[in-house]
XYZ file of C-alpha atoms in Angstrom:
606
model
C -31.590 -67.398 -74.168
C -28.609 -67.906 -76.457
C -26.080 -68.704 -73.738
C -27.241 -66.015 -71.315
C -27.359 -67.428 -67.803
C -30.288 -66.639 -65.489
C -27.998 -64.627 -63.210
C -26.685 -62.562 -66.121
C -30.212 -61.998 -67.442
C -31.359 -60.906 -63.992
C -28.622 -58.300 -63.773
C -29.106 -57.211 -67.368
C -32.798 -56.439 -67.006
C -32.133 -54.059 -64.138
C -29.661 -52.148 -66.292
C -32.073 -52.193 -69.230
C -34.911 -50.788 -67.140
C -32.592 -48.222 -65.583
C -31.584 -47.052 -69.053
C -35.250 -46.735 -70.065
C -36.022 -44.770 -66.907
C -33.060 -42.526 -67.701
C -34.631 -41.814 -71.091
C -37.837 -40.830 -69.299
C -35.813 -38.571 -67.009
C -34.095 -36.919 -69.973
C -37.477 -36.251 -71.561
C -38.616 -34.709 -68.281
C -35.530 -32.498 -68.182
C -36.261 -31.382 -71.729
C -39.908 -30.540 -71.037
C -39.665 -29.228 -67.479
C -38.520 -25.668 -68.301
C -41.559 -25.209 -70.566
C -44.064 -27.168 -68.484
C -46.272 -24.135 -67.856
C -46.508 -23.346 -71.555
C -46.940 -27.014 -72.459
C -49.789 -27.372 -69.991
C -51.476 -24.186 -71.167
C -51.265 -25.256 -74.798
C -51.929 -28.926 -74.112
C -54.918 -31.193 -73.874
C -58.045 -29.678 -72.354
C -58.647 -32.793 -70.272
C -55.276 -32.346 -68.553
C -56.258 -28.795 -67.654
C -59.653 -29.828 -66.357
C -58.060 -32.603 -64.299
C -55.745 -30.065 -62.673
C -58.712 -27.853 -61.810
C -60.536 -30.849 -60.338
C -57.551 -31.582 -58.086
C -57.380 -27.927 -57.055
C -61.050 -27.875 -56.131
C -60.788 -31.045 -54.064
C -57.736 -29.787 -52.177
C -59.558 -26.482 -51.633
C -62.381 -28.252 -49.813
C -64.771 -29.710 -52.392
C -66.119 -33.073 -51.263
C -64.270 -36.219 -52.323
C -67.584 -37.577 -53.599
C -68.497 -34.413 -55.519
C -66.776 -34.191 -58.898
C -69.047 -31.476 -60.264
C -67.082 -28.695 -61.935
C -68.872 -25.608 -60.675
C -66.859 -23.205 -62.819
C -68.446 -24.594 -65.963
C -71.959 -23.197 -66.441
C -72.301 -21.841 -62.907
C -73.969 -22.036 -60.508
C -75.161 -25.592 -61.223
C -71.899 -26.715 -62.799
C -71.240 -29.776 -64.937
C -70.857 -33.372 -63.813
C -67.301 -34.531 -64.496
C -67.423 -38.311 -64.266
C -63.710 -38.787 -63.589
C -62.254 -40.950 -60.855
C -61.060 -39.387 -57.619
C -58.383 -42.073 -57.357
C -56.390 -40.324 -60.093
C -56.797 -37.036 -58.208
C -55.397 -38.793 -55.149
C -52.289 -39.881 -57.034
C -51.643 -36.368 -58.332
C -52.257 -34.877 -54.887
C -49.722 -37.296 -53.398
C -47.067 -35.338 -55.295
C -48.668 -31.893 -55.173
C -49.348 -31.577 -51.443
C -45.828 -32.390 -50.170
C -44.360 -30.148 -52.867
C -46.591 -27.286 -51.682
C -44.804 -27.362 -48.320
C -41.626 -26.032 -49.931
C -42.759 -24.550 -53.254
C -45.268 -21.961 -54.382
C -48.675 -23.202 -55.464
C -47.715 -22.906 -59.118
C -44.374 -24.584 -58.492
C -46.039 -27.427 -56.602
C -48.541 -27.942 -59.415
C -45.766 -28.030 -61.984
C -43.864 -30.514 -59.823
C -46.924 -32.771 -59.607
C -47.849 -32.683 -63.279
C -44.252 -33.564 -64.153
C -43.676 -36.287 -61.563
C -47.062 -38.061 -61.606
C -46.992 -39.213 -65.265
C -43.253 -39.861 -64.988
C -43.842 -42.081 -61.962
C -46.475 -44.012 -63.913
C -44.071 -44.255 -66.836
C -41.383 -45.741 -64.577
C -43.873 -48.340 -63.355
C -44.753 -49.162 -66.966
C -41.051 -49.567 -67.790
C -40.604 -52.049 -64.950
C -43.727 -54.022 -65.883
C -42.920 -54.214 -69.594
C -39.203 -54.780 -69.093
C -39.397 -57.517 -66.487
C -42.355 -59.276 -68.129
C -40.670 -59.476 -71.529
C -37.412 -60.529 -69.920
C -39.289 -63.338 -68.159
C -40.957 -64.467 -71.366
C -38.205 -63.988 -73.937
C -35.025 -62.647 -72.370
C -33.163 -59.319 -72.122
C -33.041 -58.645 -75.864
C -36.824 -58.835 -76.056
C -37.088 -56.480 -73.092
C -35.028 -53.942 -75.021
C -37.303 -54.212 -78.053
C -40.444 -53.896 -75.948
C -39.142 -50.847 -74.096
C -37.989 -49.130 -77.281
C -41.545 -49.468 -78.555
C -42.941 -48.105 -75.298
C -40.609 -45.118 -75.329
C -40.889 -44.185 -79.001
C -44.536 -44.779 -79.938
C -46.324 -41.505 -79.274
C -49.629 -43.282 -78.715
C -48.062 -45.236 -75.834
C -45.085 -43.480 -74.288
C -46.583 -40.111 -75.160
C -49.369 -40.711 -72.649
C -46.723 -40.759 -69.904
C -45.026 -37.493 -70.894
C -44.697 -34.687 -68.371
C -47.964 -32.765 -68.207
C -50.220 -35.692 -69.150
C -52.362 -36.028 -66.030
C -55.571 -37.238 -67.639
C -56.551 -40.815 -66.775
C -55.439 -42.558 -69.970
C -51.953 -43.348 -68.693
C -53.387 -44.958 -65.555
C -55.718 -47.075 -67.674
C -52.941 -48.141 -70.045
C -50.710 -49.093 -67.114
C -53.463 -51.129 -65.447
C -54.375 -52.861 -68.712
C -50.718 -53.656 -69.377
C -50.382 -55.259 -65.957
C -53.510 -57.357 -66.562
C -52.220 -58.431 -69.966
C -48.896 -59.712 -68.660
C -50.530 -61.365 -65.658
C -52.501 -63.421 -68.186
C -49.447 -64.689 -70.083
C -46.657 -64.953 -67.512
C -45.854 -68.322 -65.939
C -46.242 -68.662 -62.203
C -48.793 -69.428 -59.546
C -51.942 -69.092 -61.593
C -54.315 -68.429 -58.728
C -52.232 -65.553 -57.408
C -51.792 -64.106 -60.896
C -55.550 -64.249 -61.412
C -56.244 -62.463 -58.133
C -53.888 -59.638 -59.065
C -55.391 -59.425 -62.560
C -58.936 -59.250 -61.180
C -58.068 -56.456 -58.761
C -56.189 -54.529 -61.438
C -59.095 -54.931 -63.868
C -61.424 -53.419 -61.287
C -59.047 -50.486 -60.784
C -58.750 -49.952 -64.533
C -62.527 -49.823 -64.945
C -63.208 -47.646 -61.919
C -60.824 -45.082 -63.409
C -62.687 -45.168 -66.726
C -64.270 -47.498 -69.260
C -62.075 -46.741 -72.269
C -60.166 -50.031 -71.939
C -63.335 -52.120 -71.496
C -63.155 -53.697 -75.000
C -59.566 -54.817 -74.355
C -60.460 -56.276 -70.963
C -63.506 -58.052 -72.390
C -61.421 -59.605 -75.182
C -58.753 -60.698 -72.714
C -61.333 -62.210 -70.371
C -62.911 -64.083 -73.263
C -59.557 -65.457 -74.350
C -58.864 -66.750 -70.857
C -62.229 -68.533 -70.952
C -61.224 -70.103 -74.274
C -57.888 -71.197 -72.844
C -59.738 -72.954 -70.032
C -62.123 -74.524 -72.522
C -59.141 -76.154 -74.203
C -57.904 -77.414 -70.832
C -54.769 -75.312 -70.449
C -53.210 -76.221 -67.135
C -53.831 -73.779 -64.291
C -56.248 -71.476 -66.105
C -59.098 -72.695 -63.897
C -57.250 -71.349 -60.851
C -56.478 -68.116 -62.705
C -60.152 -67.588 -63.554
C -61.332 -68.384 -60.035
C -58.848 -65.908 -58.589
C -59.698 -63.302 -61.218
C -63.454 -63.518 -60.705
C -63.216 -63.555 -56.915
C -60.874 -60.567 -56.812
C -62.976 -58.557 -59.250
C -66.216 -59.386 -57.431
C -64.737 -58.073 -54.176
C -62.603 -55.185 -55.429
C -64.956 -53.560 -57.938
C -67.803 -52.785 -55.483
C -65.302 -51.572 -52.889
C -63.655 -49.212 -55.369
C -67.070 -48.019 -56.530
C -68.128 -47.294 -52.955
C -64.815 -45.558 -52.320
C -65.427 -42.783 -54.842
C -69.206 -42.686 -55.318
C -71.638 -41.280 -52.730
C -74.153 -43.790 -51.435
C -76.932 -41.890 -53.199
C -75.226 -42.621 -56.526
C -74.617 -46.337 -56.092
C -77.832 -47.293 -57.879
C -77.843 -44.690 -60.664
C -77.634 -46.441 -64.032
C -74.736 -44.557 -65.549
C -73.304 -46.009 -68.746
C -70.019 -44.087 -68.744
C -68.584 -45.167 -65.367
C -68.503 -48.200 -63.124
C -72.159 -48.406 -62.105
C -74.963 -51.012 -61.954
C -74.979 -51.714 -65.734
C -71.265 -52.525 -65.787
C -71.428 -54.515 -62.559
C -74.382 -56.470 -63.944
C -72.429 -57.238 -67.106
C -69.435 -58.291 -65.021
C -71.677 -60.487 -62.876
C -72.949 -62.229 -65.993
C -69.371 -62.768 -67.096
C -68.381 -64.188 -63.713
C -71.225 -66.708 -63.723
C -70.577 -67.678 -67.349
C -66.892 -68.127 -66.502
C -67.129 -70.062 -63.268
C -69.845 -72.572 -64.178
C -67.657 -74.327 -66.798
C -64.766 -74.187 -64.330
C -66.724 -75.716 -61.460
C -68.294 -78.367 -63.684
C -65.178 -79.008 -65.747
C -65.308 -82.773 -65.204
C -68.876 -82.903 -66.453
C -67.886 -80.756 -69.438
C -64.681 -82.352 -70.731
C -65.035 -81.204 -74.335
C -64.070 -77.631 -75.379
C -67.265 -77.208 -77.391
C -69.365 -78.043 -74.332
C -67.507 -75.551 -72.145
C -67.709 -72.808 -74.744
C -71.380 -73.553 -75.362
C -72.245 -73.341 -71.664
C -70.329 -70.069 -71.301
C -72.051 -68.553 -74.337
C -75.460 -69.817 -73.261
C -75.137 -68.385 -69.775
C -73.873 -65.099 -71.199
C -76.825 -64.850 -73.553
C -79.327 -65.737 -70.837
C -77.769 -63.236 -68.454
C -77.868 -60.431 -70.992
C -81.517 -61.257 -71.747
C -82.422 -61.130 -68.056
C -80.484 -57.899 -67.529
C -81.750 -56.269 -70.732
C -83.764 -53.549 -68.924
C -80.542 -52.491 -67.215
C -78.201 -52.888 -70.177
C -80.278 -51.758 -73.163
C -80.051 -47.998 -72.440
C -76.270 -48.321 -72.629
C -76.258 -49.758 -76.147
C -76.116 -46.205 -77.499
C -72.797 -45.720 -75.724
C -71.694 -42.975 -73.355
C -73.233 -40.245 -75.522
C -76.779 -41.547 -75.239
C -77.851 -38.594 -73.091
C -76.801 -36.017 -75.694
C -78.874 -34.833 -78.630
C -78.516 -36.521 -82.042
C -76.989 -33.311 -83.360
C -74.273 -33.323 -80.701
C -73.563 -37.005 -81.358
C -73.138 -36.196 -85.043
C -70.785 -33.352 -84.201
C -68.714 -35.630 -81.958
C -68.444 -38.201 -84.726
C -67.439 -35.665 -87.376
C -65.536 -32.877 -85.612
C -63.827 -34.267 -82.493
C -60.454 -35.588 -83.643
C -60.215 -38.524 -81.237
C -63.649 -39.737 -82.336
C -62.969 -39.603 -86.079
C -62.844 -42.704 -88.252
C -59.881 -43.714 -90.372
C -61.479 -42.568 -93.677
C -62.217 -39.127 -92.237
C -58.708 -38.788 -90.814
C -57.192 -39.945 -94.089
C -58.916 -37.000 -95.727
C -58.286 -34.368 -93.053
C -55.313 -35.486 -90.912
C -53.444 -38.277 -92.731
C -50.253 -37.779 -90.709
C -52.139 -38.326 -87.436
C -53.767 -41.490 -88.759
C -50.455 -42.886 -89.964
C -48.622 -42.026 -86.741
C -51.249 -43.864 -84.723
C -51.642 -46.945 -86.909
C -48.371 -47.501 -88.782
C -46.410 -48.785 -85.742
C -48.947 -51.477 -84.761
C -49.506 -52.434 -88.397
C -45.811 -52.836 -89.210
C -44.791 -54.442 -85.917
C -47.810 -56.735 -85.964
C -47.213 -57.942 -89.519
C -43.482 -58.461 -88.987
C -44.134 -60.336 -85.751
C -46.731 -62.483 -87.490
C -44.221 -63.383 -90.185
C -41.538 -64.176 -87.616
C -43.949 -66.309 -85.600
C -44.917 -68.270 -88.697
C -41.276 -68.823 -89.615
C -40.515 -70.050 -86.080
C -43.787 -71.925 -85.564
C -42.095 -75.287 -85.040
C -39.682 -73.886 -82.459
C -42.079 -71.903 -80.278
C -42.845 -73.289 -76.847
C -46.530 -73.612 -76.045
C -46.624 -70.781 -73.441
C -44.973 -68.384 -75.881
C -47.277 -69.490 -78.680
C -50.277 -68.713 -76.479
C -48.857 -65.319 -75.482
C -48.307 -64.433 -79.131
C -51.785 -65.521 -80.205
C -53.257 -63.446 -77.403
C -51.157 -60.453 -78.472
C -52.176 -60.780 -82.116
C -55.856 -60.950 -81.190
C -55.625 -57.883 -78.938
C -53.786 -55.860 -81.585
C -56.155 -56.990 -84.348
C -59.267 -56.069 -82.356
C -57.790 -52.731 -81.312
C -56.707 -51.960 -84.864
C -60.158 -52.774 -86.252
C -61.871 -50.551 -83.685
C -59.341 -47.772 -84.317
C -60.453 -47.727 -87.948
C -63.897 -46.799 -86.660
C -62.715 -44.390 -83.947
C -59.046 -43.460 -83.738
C -58.874 -43.251 -79.953
C -59.423 -47.026 -79.856
C -55.741 -47.313 -80.801
C -55.139 -47.256 -77.037
C -56.577 -50.776 -76.925
C -53.457 -52.078 -78.684
C -50.985 -50.539 -76.246
C -50.779 -53.420 -73.714
C -49.863 -56.052 -76.316
C -47.747 -54.248 -78.905
C -44.515 -54.117 -76.831
C -44.600 -57.904 -76.483
C -44.786 -58.308 -80.264
C -41.902 -55.880 -80.656
C -39.935 -57.799 -78.050
C -40.634 -61.028 -79.892
C -39.289 -59.462 -83.096
C -35.985 -58.694 -81.390
C -35.942 -62.180 -79.866
C -36.500 -63.689 -83.310
C -33.639 -61.601 -84.688
C -31.249 -62.966 -82.051
C -31.963 -66.498 -83.256
C -30.638 -65.724 -86.749
C -26.981 -66.821 -87.052
C -24.537 -63.973 -87.633
C -23.411 -65.377 -90.983
C -26.950 -65.963 -92.274
C -27.959 -64.008 -95.367
C -31.165 -62.802 -93.646
C -29.293 -61.202 -90.765
C -28.735 -57.809 -92.452
C -32.266 -57.487 -93.925
C -33.719 -58.481 -90.559
C -31.628 -55.826 -88.814
C -32.856 -53.221 -91.293
C -36.454 -54.342 -90.733
C -35.997 -53.963 -86.977
C -34.714 -50.425 -87.389
C -37.556 -49.493 -89.721
C -40.071 -50.983 -87.262
C -39.036 -48.619 -84.467
C -42.123 -46.441 -83.863
C -40.085 -43.225 -83.941
C -38.857 -44.130 -87.433
C -42.364 -45.042 -88.551
C -43.820 -41.836 -87.142
C -41.168 -39.819 -88.985
C -42.166 -41.645 -92.133
C -45.811 -40.903 -91.396
C -45.061 -37.193 -91.216
C -43.143 -37.421 -94.464
C -45.964 -39.269 -96.219
C -48.905 -37.465 -94.652
C -47.288 -34.064 -94.468
C -47.390 -31.681 -91.505
C -50.760 -31.010 -89.891
C -52.494 -28.074 -91.484
C -54.715 -25.582 -89.754
C -58.278 -25.834 -91.055
C -59.542 -22.721 -92.753
C -62.968 -21.163 -92.861
C -64.931 -22.327 -95.925
C -65.385 -19.815 -98.700
C -69.130 -19.722 -98.118
C -68.557 -18.160 -94.692
C -70.011 -21.016 -92.693
C -68.191 -22.215 -89.612
C -68.312 -25.943 -90.073
C -64.564 -26.106 -89.539
C -64.507 -23.533 -86.771
C -64.231 -26.085 -84.012
C -61.513 -27.964 -85.854
C -59.654 -24.688 -86.293
C -59.996 -24.028 -82.599
C -58.055 -27.218 -81.934
C -54.915 -25.257 -82.728
C -53.146 -23.671 -79.794
C -51.114 -21.329 -81.957
C -53.082 -18.267 -80.902
C -54.964 -17.873 -77.653
C -53.642 -20.764 -75.550
C -50.680 -18.720 -74.339
C -49.676 -16.524 -71.412
C -50.369 -13.243 -73.223
C -53.934 -14.159 -74.104
C -54.624 -15.562 -70.646
C -53.357 -12.348 -69.050
C -55.638 -10.303 -71.291
C -58.624 -12.464 -70.373
C -57.708 -12.404 -66.683
C -57.806 -8.591 -66.759
C -61.591 -8.728 -67.118
C -63.655 -8.376 -63.942
C -64.437 -11.791 -62.392
C -67.232 -13.117 -64.558
C -68.578 -15.948 -66.671
C -66.857 -16.021 -70.057
C -68.340 -17.529 -73.210
C -65.727 -18.933 -75.592
C -64.946 -21.823 -77.892
C -64.543 -25.263 -76.373
C -60.815 -25.183 -77.074
C -60.244 -22.003 -75.093
C -62.515 -22.698 -72.118
C -60.298 -25.127 -70.119
C -57.353 -22.729 -70.218
C -59.560 -19.827 -69.109
C -60.822 -21.908 -66.192
C -57.333 -22.909 -65.025
C -55.327 -19.743 -65.711
C -57.865 -17.016 -64.907
C -60.395 -16.473 -62.107
C -63.325 -16.683 -64.507
C -66.026 -19.299 -64.978
C -66.685 -20.693 -68.451
C -69.642 -21.969 -70.428
C -68.315 -24.725 -72.662
C -66.753 -28.124 -72.122
C -66.393 -31.302 -74.138
C -68.169 -33.486 -71.599
C -71.125 -35.492 -72.751
C -73.035 -35.259 -69.481
C -73.816 -31.625 -70.326
C -75.397 -31.142 -73.714
C -75.502 -27.387 -73.117
C -71.763 -27.155 -72.432
C -71.064 -29.281 -75.492
C -73.274 -27.157 -77.732
C -71.785 -23.918 -76.412
C -68.316 -25.037 -77.406
C -69.175 -26.846 -80.630
C -72.261 -25.334 -82.231
C -72.703 -21.781 -80.955
C -70.567 -20.295 -83.725
C -72.527 -22.015 -86.493
C -75.195 -19.319 -86.856
C -76.450 -16.027 -85.424
C -79.502 -17.734 -83.961
C -77.465 -20.434 -82.233
C -75.078 -17.907 -80.732
C -77.931 -15.756 -79.492
C -79.642 -18.732 -77.874
C -76.433 -20.064 -76.321
C -75.432 -16.691 -74.886
C -78.825 -16.316 -73.265
C -79.017 -19.823 -71.819
C -75.453 -19.734 -70.489
C -75.980 -16.450 -68.604
C -72.454 -15.448 -69.635
C -71.154 -11.919 -69.044
C -68.534 -11.724 -71.798
C -67.865 -13.308 -75.162
C -64.152 -13.849 -75.856
C -62.756 -14.834 -79.245
C -59.258 -15.272 -80.683
C -57.974 -12.655 -83.101
C -57.447 -14.039 -86.584
C -59.389 -17.229 -86.089
C -62.634 -18.661 -87.409
C -64.715 -17.399 -84.501
C -63.584 -13.822 -85.206
C -64.598 -14.101 -88.837
C -67.963 -15.425 -87.783
C -68.490 -12.590 -85.287
C -67.514 -10.006 -87.898
C -70.036 -11.559 -90.277
C -72.823 -10.691 -87.834
C -72.631 -7.090 -89.048
C -74.022 -8.190 -92.408
C -77.507 -8.443 -90.991
C -77.112 -5.443 -88.718
C -74.841 -5.537 -85.694
C -76.689 -7.169 -82.760
C -77.377 -4.836 -79.856
C -76.759 -7.728 -77.451
C -73.004 -7.604 -78.154
C -70.943 -4.560 -77.174
C -67.238 -4.686 -77.986
C -64.871 -3.895 -75.114
C -61.603 -5.167 -76.545
C -59.670 -2.024 -75.664
C -55.886 -2.420 -75.892
C -55.939 -6.205 -76.006
C -54.040 -7.651 -78.969
C -54.612 -11.415 -79.011
C -58.293 -11.558 -78.111
C -61.463 -9.588 -78.686
C -63.936 -9.067 -75.889
C -67.654 -8.396 -76.157
C -69.898 -7.576 -73.226
C -73.168 -9.510 -73.462
C -76.211 -7.287 -73.016
C -78.626 -9.628 -71.270
C -81.444 -7.101 -71.331
C -81.138 -6.840 -75.110
C -81.270 -10.620 -75.377
C -84.501 -10.608 -73.408
C -85.947 -7.880 -75.620
C -85.048 -10.037 -78.611
C -87.191 -12.760 -77.104
C -84.347 -14.986 -75.961
C -84.463 -15.719 -72.251
C -82.211 -17.947 -70.133
């Protein structure tokens, strides 16, 4: 560690982590005064999560995550974990003893992600310090704090489950590369993997890759990995069913869901456990790596074949229950589901901000590792290889669907930390010292993201095509520049308590900031809610059908946006008698009462 004593390094890492936590606190102080506006204009999933917590604290069953204010009275199944609700409530409930309900909610949505961010700082800081020293910890934490795809998930107001998943996956990653008592590390990794998956399956590809790499490390007889795998498998086998039972009613234990921890995932995990432990138990009989890998692959293949009736329905992914049309819309209109080529055409700055940091840091780290290949200790070499594989797999999947960039988040800070470590090994008088320092500065994610905005340009609001169709209407609705604000919410709240039909962008805010129920939501378990928010404004016939089936009382649209232009275009074929405008003095929205009797006369029934 370049002359740094263990005692000095131990003290230094505490100061480094404290400085990083101070940065988090400063960001909180900057965002806190506007937290209400930020929440209102923010991600719809954060809003829906807040409503789910409200409903639970108001008396809805722990085991019932149906959102009854979407498409009432049946509601929509929200497949999110109650364990995240519990964490948010741990801040909200005590705050409600001394603050108003709104104040307590603001306190919770600020402190919960900040608390998770502090935990992430400690994990990343101490792990990189253990592997590479204090300088590496600084590099890793700078990457965490300045890459929007990583640190941004821990910003005040982000209460969706992605930050919990990233934190859990990060812990598992470092437990797989840190030195120590392998069995204990494996037990902790297995339990944390179960928690990560019970919260959601988004990090499943990362966890599967990591698991597979640990199996390969055992195949090549790395010392202690057998104990790690035994501990991992045992902990997962015990913890996963317990966590499942803790948030799922007994009647749902055997339902074959593909989007949550359920029998298909547990069956797949069981196959993995058997395929992992057999080569471990019979290691003496299988001394050669090829034999161990072959047995693991053979058992995996046989297990998948036997479990095919359970697993095959899940091959279509979490959207299997939706219509082909909705799946096409998700793939072409939902930003987080877009591919790199589509984003390059429509949102180049977003694509570059997400992928430039891992690309630059990964390539620079690869070059540094190659230059230092003869000086790297075996444990560090293994940690780097594992990091490169994780980042490469995540990057490849992100080219197909941009939200897969999250899969790179556990490993990228380690590569950044290694870059700083490599820099410290360059003598001060060496001619490469200055270029290396410049490269480090340019590799800071904040610098790269600024460059991405410069190259890709600022995000532009989509406009309605000249032919009058509304193909871009949903994309336009992604902007919060108009109706996701206090004025619009107050105008909507002034309506009598009712069910309001709106775009998918507007619905979560209506649900949280007004007393009304809504009809649209971007949740794949309800095709109707998806279609109401995504497709209803594509044609007169679709709107008519959606209004009837949703049993909505009012249609609300934003002034000056694509939906308004579509509604105005209805007059071309004769204004429909099933819409009666009641906008009145409202300025930011237009309101139409839905004449259900006229819809029935038109032959459209709920």
